[in-house]
Coordinates of C-alpha atoms and ligand atoms in Angstrom, one line a residue:
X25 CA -4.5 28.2 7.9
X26 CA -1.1 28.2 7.1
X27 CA 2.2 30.1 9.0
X28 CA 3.6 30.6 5.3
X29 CA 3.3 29.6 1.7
X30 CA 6.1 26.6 2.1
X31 CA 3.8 24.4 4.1
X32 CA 1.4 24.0 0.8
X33 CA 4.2 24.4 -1.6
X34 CA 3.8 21.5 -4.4
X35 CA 6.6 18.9 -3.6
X36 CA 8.3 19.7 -7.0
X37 CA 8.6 23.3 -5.6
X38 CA 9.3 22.0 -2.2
X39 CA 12.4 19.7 -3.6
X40 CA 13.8 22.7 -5.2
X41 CA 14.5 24.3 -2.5
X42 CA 15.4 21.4 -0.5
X43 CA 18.4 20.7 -2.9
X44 CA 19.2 24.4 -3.0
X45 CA 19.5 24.5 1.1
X46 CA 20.9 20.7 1.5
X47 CA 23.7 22.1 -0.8
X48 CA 24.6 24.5 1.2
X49 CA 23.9 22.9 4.5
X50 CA 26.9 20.8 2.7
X51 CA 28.9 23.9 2.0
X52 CA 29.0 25.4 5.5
X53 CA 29.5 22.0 7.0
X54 CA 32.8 21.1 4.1
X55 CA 34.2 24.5 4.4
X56 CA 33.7 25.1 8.6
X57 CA 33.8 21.9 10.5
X58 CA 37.0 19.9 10.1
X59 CA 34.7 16.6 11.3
X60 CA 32.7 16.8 8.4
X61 CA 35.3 18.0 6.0
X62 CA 37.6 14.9 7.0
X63 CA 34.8 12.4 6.2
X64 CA 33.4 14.3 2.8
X65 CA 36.9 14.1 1.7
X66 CA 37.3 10.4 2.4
X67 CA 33.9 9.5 0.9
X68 CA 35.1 12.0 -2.2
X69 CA 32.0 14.1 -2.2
X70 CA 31.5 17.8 -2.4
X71 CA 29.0 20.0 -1.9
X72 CA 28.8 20.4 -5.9
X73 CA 27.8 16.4 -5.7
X74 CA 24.3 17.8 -4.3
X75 CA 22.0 17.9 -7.0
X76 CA 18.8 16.8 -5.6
X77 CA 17.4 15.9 -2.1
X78 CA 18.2 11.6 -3.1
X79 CA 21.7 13.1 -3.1
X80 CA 21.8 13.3 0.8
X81 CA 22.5 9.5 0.8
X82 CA 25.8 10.5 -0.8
X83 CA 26.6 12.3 2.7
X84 CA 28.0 10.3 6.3
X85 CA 25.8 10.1 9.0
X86 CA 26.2 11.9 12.6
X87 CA 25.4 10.0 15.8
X88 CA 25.3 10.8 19.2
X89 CA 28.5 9.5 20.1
X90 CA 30.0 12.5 17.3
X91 CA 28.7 14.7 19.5
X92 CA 29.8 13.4 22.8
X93 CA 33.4 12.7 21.0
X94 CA 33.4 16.2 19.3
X95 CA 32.1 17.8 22.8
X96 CA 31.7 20.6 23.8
X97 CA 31.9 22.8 20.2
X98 CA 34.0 20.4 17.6
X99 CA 30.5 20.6 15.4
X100 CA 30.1 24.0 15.5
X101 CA 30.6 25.9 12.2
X102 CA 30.8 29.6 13.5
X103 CA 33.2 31.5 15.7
X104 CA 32.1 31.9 19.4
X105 CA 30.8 35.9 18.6
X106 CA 28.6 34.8 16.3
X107 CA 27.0 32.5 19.1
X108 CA 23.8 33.7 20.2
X109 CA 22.7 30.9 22.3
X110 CA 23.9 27.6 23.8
X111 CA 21.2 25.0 25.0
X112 CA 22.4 21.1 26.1
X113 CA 21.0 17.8 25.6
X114 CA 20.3 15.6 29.1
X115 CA 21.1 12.5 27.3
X116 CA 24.5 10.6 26.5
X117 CA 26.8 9.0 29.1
X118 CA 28.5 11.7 31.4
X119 CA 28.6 14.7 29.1
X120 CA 25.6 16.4 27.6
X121 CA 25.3 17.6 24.0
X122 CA 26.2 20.6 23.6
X123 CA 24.1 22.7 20.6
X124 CA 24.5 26.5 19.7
X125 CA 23.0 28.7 17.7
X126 CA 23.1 32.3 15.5
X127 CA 20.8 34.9 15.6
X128 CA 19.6 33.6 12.3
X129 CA 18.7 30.3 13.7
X130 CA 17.4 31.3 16.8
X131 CA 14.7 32.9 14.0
X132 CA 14.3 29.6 12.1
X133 CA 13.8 28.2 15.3
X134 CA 11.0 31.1 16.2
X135 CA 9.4 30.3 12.7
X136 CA 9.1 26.5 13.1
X137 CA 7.4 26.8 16.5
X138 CA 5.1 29.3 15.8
X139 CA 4.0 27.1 12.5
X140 CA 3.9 24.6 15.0
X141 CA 1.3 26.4 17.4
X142 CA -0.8 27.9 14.5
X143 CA -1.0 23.9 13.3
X144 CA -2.2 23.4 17.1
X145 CA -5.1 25.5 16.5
X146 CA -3.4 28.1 18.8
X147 CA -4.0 31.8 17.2
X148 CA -2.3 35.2 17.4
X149 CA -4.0 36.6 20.8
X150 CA -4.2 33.2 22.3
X151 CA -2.5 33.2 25.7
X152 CA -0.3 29.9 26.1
X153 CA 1.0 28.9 29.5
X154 CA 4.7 27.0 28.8
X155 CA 5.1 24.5 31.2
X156 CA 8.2 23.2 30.0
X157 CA 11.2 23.8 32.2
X158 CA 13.5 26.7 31.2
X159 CA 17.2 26.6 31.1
X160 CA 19.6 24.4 29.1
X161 CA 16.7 22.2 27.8
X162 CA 15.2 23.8 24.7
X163 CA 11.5 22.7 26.0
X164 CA 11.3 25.9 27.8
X165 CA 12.8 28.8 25.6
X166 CA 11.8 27.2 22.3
X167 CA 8.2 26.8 22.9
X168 CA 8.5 30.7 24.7
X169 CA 9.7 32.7 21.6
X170 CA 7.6 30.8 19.2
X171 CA 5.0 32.0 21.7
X172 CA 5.7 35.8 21.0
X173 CA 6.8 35.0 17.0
X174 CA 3.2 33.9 16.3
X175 CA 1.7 37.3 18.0
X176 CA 0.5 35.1 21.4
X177 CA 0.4 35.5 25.4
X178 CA 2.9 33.7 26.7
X179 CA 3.2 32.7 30.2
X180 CA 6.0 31.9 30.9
X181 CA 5.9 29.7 34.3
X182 CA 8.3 26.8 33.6
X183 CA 7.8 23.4 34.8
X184 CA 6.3 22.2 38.3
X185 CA 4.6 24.7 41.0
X186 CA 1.5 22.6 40.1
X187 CA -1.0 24.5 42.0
X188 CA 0.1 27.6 40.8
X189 CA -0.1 26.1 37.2
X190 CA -3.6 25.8 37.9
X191 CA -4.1 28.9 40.0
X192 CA -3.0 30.7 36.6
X193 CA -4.6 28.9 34.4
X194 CA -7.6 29.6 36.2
X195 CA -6.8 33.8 36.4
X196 CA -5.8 34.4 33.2
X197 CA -8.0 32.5 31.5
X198 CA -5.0 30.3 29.5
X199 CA -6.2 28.9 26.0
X200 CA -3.0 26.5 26.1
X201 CA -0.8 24.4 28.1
X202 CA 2.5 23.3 26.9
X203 CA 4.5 20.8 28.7
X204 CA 5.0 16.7 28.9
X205 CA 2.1 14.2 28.4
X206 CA 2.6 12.6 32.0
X207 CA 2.5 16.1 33.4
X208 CA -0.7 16.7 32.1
X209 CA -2.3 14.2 33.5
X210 CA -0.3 15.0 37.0
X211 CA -1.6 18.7 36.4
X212 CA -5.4 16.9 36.0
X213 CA -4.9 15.3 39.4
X214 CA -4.0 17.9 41.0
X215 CA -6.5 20.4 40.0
X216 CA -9.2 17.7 41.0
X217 CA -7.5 17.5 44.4
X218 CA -7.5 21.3 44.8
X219 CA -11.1 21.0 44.0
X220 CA -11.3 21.8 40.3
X221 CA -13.1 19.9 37.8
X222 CA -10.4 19.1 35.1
X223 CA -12.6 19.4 32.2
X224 CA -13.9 23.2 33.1
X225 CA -10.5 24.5 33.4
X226 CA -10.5 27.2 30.5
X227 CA -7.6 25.7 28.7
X228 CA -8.9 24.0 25.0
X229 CA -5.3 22.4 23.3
X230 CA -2.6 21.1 25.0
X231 CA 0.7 20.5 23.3
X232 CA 2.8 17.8 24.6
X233 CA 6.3 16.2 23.4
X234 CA 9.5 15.4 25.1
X235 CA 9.0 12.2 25.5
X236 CA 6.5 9.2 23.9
X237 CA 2.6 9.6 24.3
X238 CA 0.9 6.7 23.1
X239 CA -2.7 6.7 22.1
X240 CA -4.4 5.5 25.3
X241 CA -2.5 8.2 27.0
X242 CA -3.3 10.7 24.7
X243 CA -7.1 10.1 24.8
X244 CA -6.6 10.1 28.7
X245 CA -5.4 13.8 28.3
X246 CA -8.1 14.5 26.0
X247 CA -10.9 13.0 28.0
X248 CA -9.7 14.3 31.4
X249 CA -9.5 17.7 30.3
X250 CA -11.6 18.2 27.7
X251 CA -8.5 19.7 25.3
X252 CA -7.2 18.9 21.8
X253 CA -3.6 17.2 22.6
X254 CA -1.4 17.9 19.7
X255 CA 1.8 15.9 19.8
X256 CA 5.0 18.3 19.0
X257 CA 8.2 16.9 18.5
X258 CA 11.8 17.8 18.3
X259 CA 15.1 17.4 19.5
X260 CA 18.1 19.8 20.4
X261 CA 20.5 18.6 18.0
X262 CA 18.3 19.1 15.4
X263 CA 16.9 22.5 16.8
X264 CA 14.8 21.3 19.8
X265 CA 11.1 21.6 19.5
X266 CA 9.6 22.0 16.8
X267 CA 10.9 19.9 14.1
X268 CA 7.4 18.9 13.4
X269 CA 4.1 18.8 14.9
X270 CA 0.4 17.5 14.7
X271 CA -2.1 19.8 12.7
X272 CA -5.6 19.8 14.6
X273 CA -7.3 19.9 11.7
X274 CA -6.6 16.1 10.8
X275 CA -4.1 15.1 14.3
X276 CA -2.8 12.3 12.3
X277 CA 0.9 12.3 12.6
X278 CA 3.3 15.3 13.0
X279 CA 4.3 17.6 10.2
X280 CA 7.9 18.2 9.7
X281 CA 8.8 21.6 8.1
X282 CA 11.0 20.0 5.8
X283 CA 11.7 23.4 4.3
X284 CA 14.0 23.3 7.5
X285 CA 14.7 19.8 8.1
X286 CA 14.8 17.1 5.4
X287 CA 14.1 13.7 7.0
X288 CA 14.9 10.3 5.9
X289 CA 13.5 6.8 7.8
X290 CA 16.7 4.1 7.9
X291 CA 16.6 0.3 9.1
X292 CA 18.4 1.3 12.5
X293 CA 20.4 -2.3 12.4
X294 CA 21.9 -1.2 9.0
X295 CA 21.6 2.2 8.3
X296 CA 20.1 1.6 4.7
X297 CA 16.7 3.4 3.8
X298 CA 13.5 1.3 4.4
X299 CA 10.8 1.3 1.7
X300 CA 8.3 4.1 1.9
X301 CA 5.9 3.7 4.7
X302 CA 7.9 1.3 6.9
X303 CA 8.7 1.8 10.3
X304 CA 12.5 2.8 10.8
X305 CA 14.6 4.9 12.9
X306 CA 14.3 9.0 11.7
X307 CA 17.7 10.4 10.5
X308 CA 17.2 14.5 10.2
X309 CA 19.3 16.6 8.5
X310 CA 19.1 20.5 8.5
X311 CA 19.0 22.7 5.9
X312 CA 19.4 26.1 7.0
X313 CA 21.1 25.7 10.2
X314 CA 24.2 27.8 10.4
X315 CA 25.8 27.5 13.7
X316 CA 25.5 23.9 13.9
X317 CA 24.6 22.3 10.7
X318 CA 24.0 18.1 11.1
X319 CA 24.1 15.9 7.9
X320 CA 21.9 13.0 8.4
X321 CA 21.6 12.8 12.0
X322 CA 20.9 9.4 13.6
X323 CA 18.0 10.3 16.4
X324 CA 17.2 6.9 17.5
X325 CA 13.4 7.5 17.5
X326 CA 11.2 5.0 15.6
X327 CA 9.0 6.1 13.5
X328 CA 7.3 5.9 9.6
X329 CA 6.6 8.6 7.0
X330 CA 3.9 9.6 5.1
X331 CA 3.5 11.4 2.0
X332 CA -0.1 11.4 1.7
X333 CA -1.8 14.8 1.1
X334 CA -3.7 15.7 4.5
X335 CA -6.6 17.0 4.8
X336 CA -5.6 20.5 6.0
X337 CA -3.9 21.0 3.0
X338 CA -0.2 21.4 4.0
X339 CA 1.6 19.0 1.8
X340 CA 5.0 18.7 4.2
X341 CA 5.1 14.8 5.1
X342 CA 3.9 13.6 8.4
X343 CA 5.9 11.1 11.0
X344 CA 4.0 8.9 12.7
X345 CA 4.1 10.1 17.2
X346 CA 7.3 8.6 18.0
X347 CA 6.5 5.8 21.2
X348 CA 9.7 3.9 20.7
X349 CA 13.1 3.8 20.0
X350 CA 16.1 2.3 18.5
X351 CA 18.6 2.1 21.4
X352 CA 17.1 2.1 25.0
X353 CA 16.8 5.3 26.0
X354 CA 14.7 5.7 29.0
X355 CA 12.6 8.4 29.8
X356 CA 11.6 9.3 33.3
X357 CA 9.5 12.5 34.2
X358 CA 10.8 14.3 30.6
X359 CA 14.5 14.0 31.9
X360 CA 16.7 11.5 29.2
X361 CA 18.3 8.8 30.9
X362 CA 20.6 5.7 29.8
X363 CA 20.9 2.3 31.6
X364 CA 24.5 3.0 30.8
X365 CA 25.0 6.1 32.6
X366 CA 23.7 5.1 35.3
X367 CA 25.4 2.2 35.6
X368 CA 28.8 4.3 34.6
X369 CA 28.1 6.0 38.1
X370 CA 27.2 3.7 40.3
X371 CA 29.3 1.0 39.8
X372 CA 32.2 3.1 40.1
X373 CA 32.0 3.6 43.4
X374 CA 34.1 1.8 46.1
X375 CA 31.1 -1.2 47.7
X376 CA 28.9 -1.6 45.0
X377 CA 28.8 -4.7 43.1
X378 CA 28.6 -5.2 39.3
X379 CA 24.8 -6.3 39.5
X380 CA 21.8 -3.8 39.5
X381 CA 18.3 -3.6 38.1
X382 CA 16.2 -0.9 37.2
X383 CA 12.5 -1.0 37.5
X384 CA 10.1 1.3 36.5
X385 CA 6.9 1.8 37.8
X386 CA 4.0 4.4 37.2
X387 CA 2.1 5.9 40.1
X388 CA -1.1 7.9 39.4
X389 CA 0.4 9.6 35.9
X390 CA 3.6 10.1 37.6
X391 CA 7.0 7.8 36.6
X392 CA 8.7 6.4 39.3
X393 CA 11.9 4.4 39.6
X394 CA 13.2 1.9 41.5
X395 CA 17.0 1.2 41.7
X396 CA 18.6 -1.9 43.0
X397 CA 22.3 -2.6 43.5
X398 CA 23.9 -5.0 45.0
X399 CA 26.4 -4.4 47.9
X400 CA 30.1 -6.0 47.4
X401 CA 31.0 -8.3 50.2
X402 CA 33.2 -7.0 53.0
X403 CA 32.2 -3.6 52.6
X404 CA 33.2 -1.7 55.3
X405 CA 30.8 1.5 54.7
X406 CA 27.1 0.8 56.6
X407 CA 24.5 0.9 54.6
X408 CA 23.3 4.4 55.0
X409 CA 26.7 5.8 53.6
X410 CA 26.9 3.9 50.6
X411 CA 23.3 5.0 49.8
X412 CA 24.2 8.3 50.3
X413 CA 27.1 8.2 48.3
X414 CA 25.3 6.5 45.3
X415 CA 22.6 9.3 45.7
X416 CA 25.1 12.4 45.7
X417 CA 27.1 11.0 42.9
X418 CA 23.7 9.9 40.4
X419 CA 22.8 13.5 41.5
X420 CA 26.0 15.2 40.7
X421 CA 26.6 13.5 37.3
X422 CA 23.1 13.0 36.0
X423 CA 21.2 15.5 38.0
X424 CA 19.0 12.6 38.5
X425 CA 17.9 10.5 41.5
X426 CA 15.7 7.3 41.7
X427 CA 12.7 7.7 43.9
X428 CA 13.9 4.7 45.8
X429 CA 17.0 2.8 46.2
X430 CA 17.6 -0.8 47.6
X431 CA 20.9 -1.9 48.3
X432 CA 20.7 -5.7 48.8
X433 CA 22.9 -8.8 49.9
X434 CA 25.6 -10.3 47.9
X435 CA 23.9 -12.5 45.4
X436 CA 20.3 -10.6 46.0
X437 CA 20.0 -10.0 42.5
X438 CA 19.3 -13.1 40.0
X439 CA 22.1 -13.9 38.1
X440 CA 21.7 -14.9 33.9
X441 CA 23.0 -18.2 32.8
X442 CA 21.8 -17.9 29.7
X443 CA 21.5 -15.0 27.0
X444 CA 21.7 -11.7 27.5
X445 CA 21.3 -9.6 30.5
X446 CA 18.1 -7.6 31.9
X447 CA 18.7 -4.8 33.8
X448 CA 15.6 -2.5 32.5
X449 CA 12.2 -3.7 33.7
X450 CA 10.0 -1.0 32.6
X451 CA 6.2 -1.7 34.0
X452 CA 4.4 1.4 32.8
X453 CA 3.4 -0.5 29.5
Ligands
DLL28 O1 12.8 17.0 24.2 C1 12.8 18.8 22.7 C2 11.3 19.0 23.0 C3 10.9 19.8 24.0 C4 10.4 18.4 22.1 C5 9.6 20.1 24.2 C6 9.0 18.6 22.3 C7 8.6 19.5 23.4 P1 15.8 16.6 23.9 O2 15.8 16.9 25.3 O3 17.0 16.8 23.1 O4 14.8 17.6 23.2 O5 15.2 15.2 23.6 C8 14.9 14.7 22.4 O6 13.1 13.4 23.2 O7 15.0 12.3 20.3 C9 12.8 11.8 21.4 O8 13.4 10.6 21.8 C10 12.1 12.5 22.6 N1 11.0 13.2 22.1 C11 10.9 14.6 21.9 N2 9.7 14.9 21.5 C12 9.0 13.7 21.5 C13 7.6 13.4 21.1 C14 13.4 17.7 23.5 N3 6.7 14.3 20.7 C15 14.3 13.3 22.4 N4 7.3 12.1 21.2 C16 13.9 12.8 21.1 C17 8.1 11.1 21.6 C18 9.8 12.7 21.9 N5 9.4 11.4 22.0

């Protein structure tokens, strides 16, 4: 079953419309953000230059670090009444992204989710408990009012209170959980430590994205609670979720609605298109986005395309479940973290020394990380306030705190004669 006629369009139709909504993607990015008018102008393209989807290679490409430069609202292309929303990105160093949007795309956005679910298997009358957190991350509201679009129940409970998630779930009989892969499993071990038996709780599909699920983990999900887990992806300068997502009819890779979002695979090293089928990084551009419309955006994730029909008969390409990616993002407990940042923080304070390591550790299905900085010599602070400053300050700036911190000797931390650095040792593989 399909949300609406687009998802089986043939792809002659499906380019049509494409080219029609890339051109004017083009148009409202030429005529209302100076950024992109500056660079269409020194490339010398217009929007008239848009004559078929291949055109978009015509167009520059938008990275995070246009949005952290351009922060808070240099990419927006609508005056701040016609603002309905604003949601924010956890990534990037210091600042977050900042994304808005209309009432019209807050529609779109509605639309793709609730195609989403009904790919899911989820059904009008369905109830569907969203653990995803609410607030500036679009986890929480996006999944909510796709919820309600597609004529479902949604609880909306947010992230964490795990017995209570499972209390709930229990009570009202949810059909669906939404929320991370790890948490999922964390949800599992709880309810078996309250007493429950994972695999009765009523709950058949469980949608997970926000951050990679590999195979092994996924079958863990499936196994340990007896659910279909359909991967759903998306990210909030592109919308947030639901830029694409598995169908359960075939649960092999993710639609993307590219009636919304026309997606392109690049080498990341050079930015040129790899052949069809090979793995790349995803570069997304909208095509009906009007407060915020991104041309060729470069999201980092690795992934490859495929054009194949599928079996459920929507003939909107599929992304393979993104598990890595370009740059070295890390990911811990959902929240969007750079080596960078962190470093940025700490070793700006007054007693820390230039030399750290991050390790990363998995305990049950929960991430855990372990952060180790060296103290400078002749530091005058004791130990204890120099932790607690480095704690406040990762807290204040990234709203993030490691689950442990070591501060160790001068000279504690090995030192690299030769090649580059490691300061990322990431053992939950
Ligand atoms: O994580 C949006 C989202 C919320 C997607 C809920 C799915 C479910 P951001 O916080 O902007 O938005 O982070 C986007 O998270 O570029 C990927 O690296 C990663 N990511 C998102 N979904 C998946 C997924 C939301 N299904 C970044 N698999 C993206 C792997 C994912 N990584």
């Amino acid at each position: 079953m399909v949300y609406k006629p687009e998802e089986a369009y043939d792809r002659a139709e499906l380019r049509q419309l494409q080219t029609e909504r890339l051109r004017e993607t083009v148009e409202n990015a030429y005529e209302n953000v100076p950024f992109y008018r500056e660079q269409l102008d020194e490339m010398g393209v217009t929007p008239e230059d848009i004559q078929s989807v291949e055109d978009v290679r015509k167009l520059p490409m938008t990275t995070k670090e246009d949005f952290r430069d351009e922060y808070p609202d240099g990419l927006f292309a609508v005056d701040d009444e016609e603002i309905s929303r604003i949601h924010a990105s956890s990534g990037t160093t210091g600042k977050p992204k900042i994304v808005s949007y209309t009432d019209e795309d807050l529609d779109v956005w509605s639309e793709v989710v609730a195609e989403s679910l009904l790919a899911s298997g989820v059904e009008p009358g369905d109830t569907v408990q969203n653990a995803y957190g609410y607030g500036l991350f679009t986890g929480g509201l996006g999944l909510h009012y796709g919820v309600e679009e597609l004529g479902a129940t949604v609880i909306p409970i947010g992230s964490g209170g795990t017995q209570r998630q499972v209390e709930l779930m229990t009570d009202l009989e949810s059909d669906c959980l939404t929320c991370t892969p790890s948490y999922a499993l964390y949800l599992a071990e709880t309810a078996e430590e309250m007493g429950f038996e994972p695999r009765e709780l009523p709950i058949s599909t469980i949608i997970f994205g926000a951050e990679p699920c590999t195979d092994p983990m996924r079958e863990e999900i499936e196994e340990r609670l007896d659910v279909n887990g359909i991967d759903i992806y998306g990210l909030s300068e592109i919308i947030g979720p639901g830029v694409s997502c598995e169908c359960h009819e075939a649960q092999e890779g993710l639609h993307i609605w590219e009636d919304r979002f026309l997606p392109e695979v690049v080498d990341p090293r050079t930015g040129e298109p790899v052949e069809e089928g090979e793995e790349g990084e995803l570069v997304l551009t909208t095509l009906s986005k009007e407060a915020l419309p991104v041309l060729r955006y470069r999201t980092g994730d690795l992934t490859t395309l495929d054009y194949d029909e599928c079996e459920c008969g929507r003939t909107m390409v599929r992304m393979d479940n993104v598990t890595g990616r370009a740059d070295d993002l890390l990911i811990v407990r959902g929240v969007n973290l750079y080596p960078s940042e962190i470093e940025h923080v700490v070793l700006d304070i007054d007693g820390v020394a230039p030399h750290y390591r991050i390790d990363l550790y998995k305990e049950g299905s929960l991430d855990v990380m372990e952060l180790t900085i060296e103290r400078d010599e002749d530091v005058e602070k004791s130990e204890k306030k120099l932790k607690d400053e480095i704690l406040t300050r990762l807290s204040n700036v990234l709203q993030f705190t490691p689950d442990e911190l070591d501060l160790v000797e001068p000279g504690g931390i090995a030192r690299t004669e030769v090649g580059k650095v490691q300061r990322v040792y990431d053992h939950r593989e």
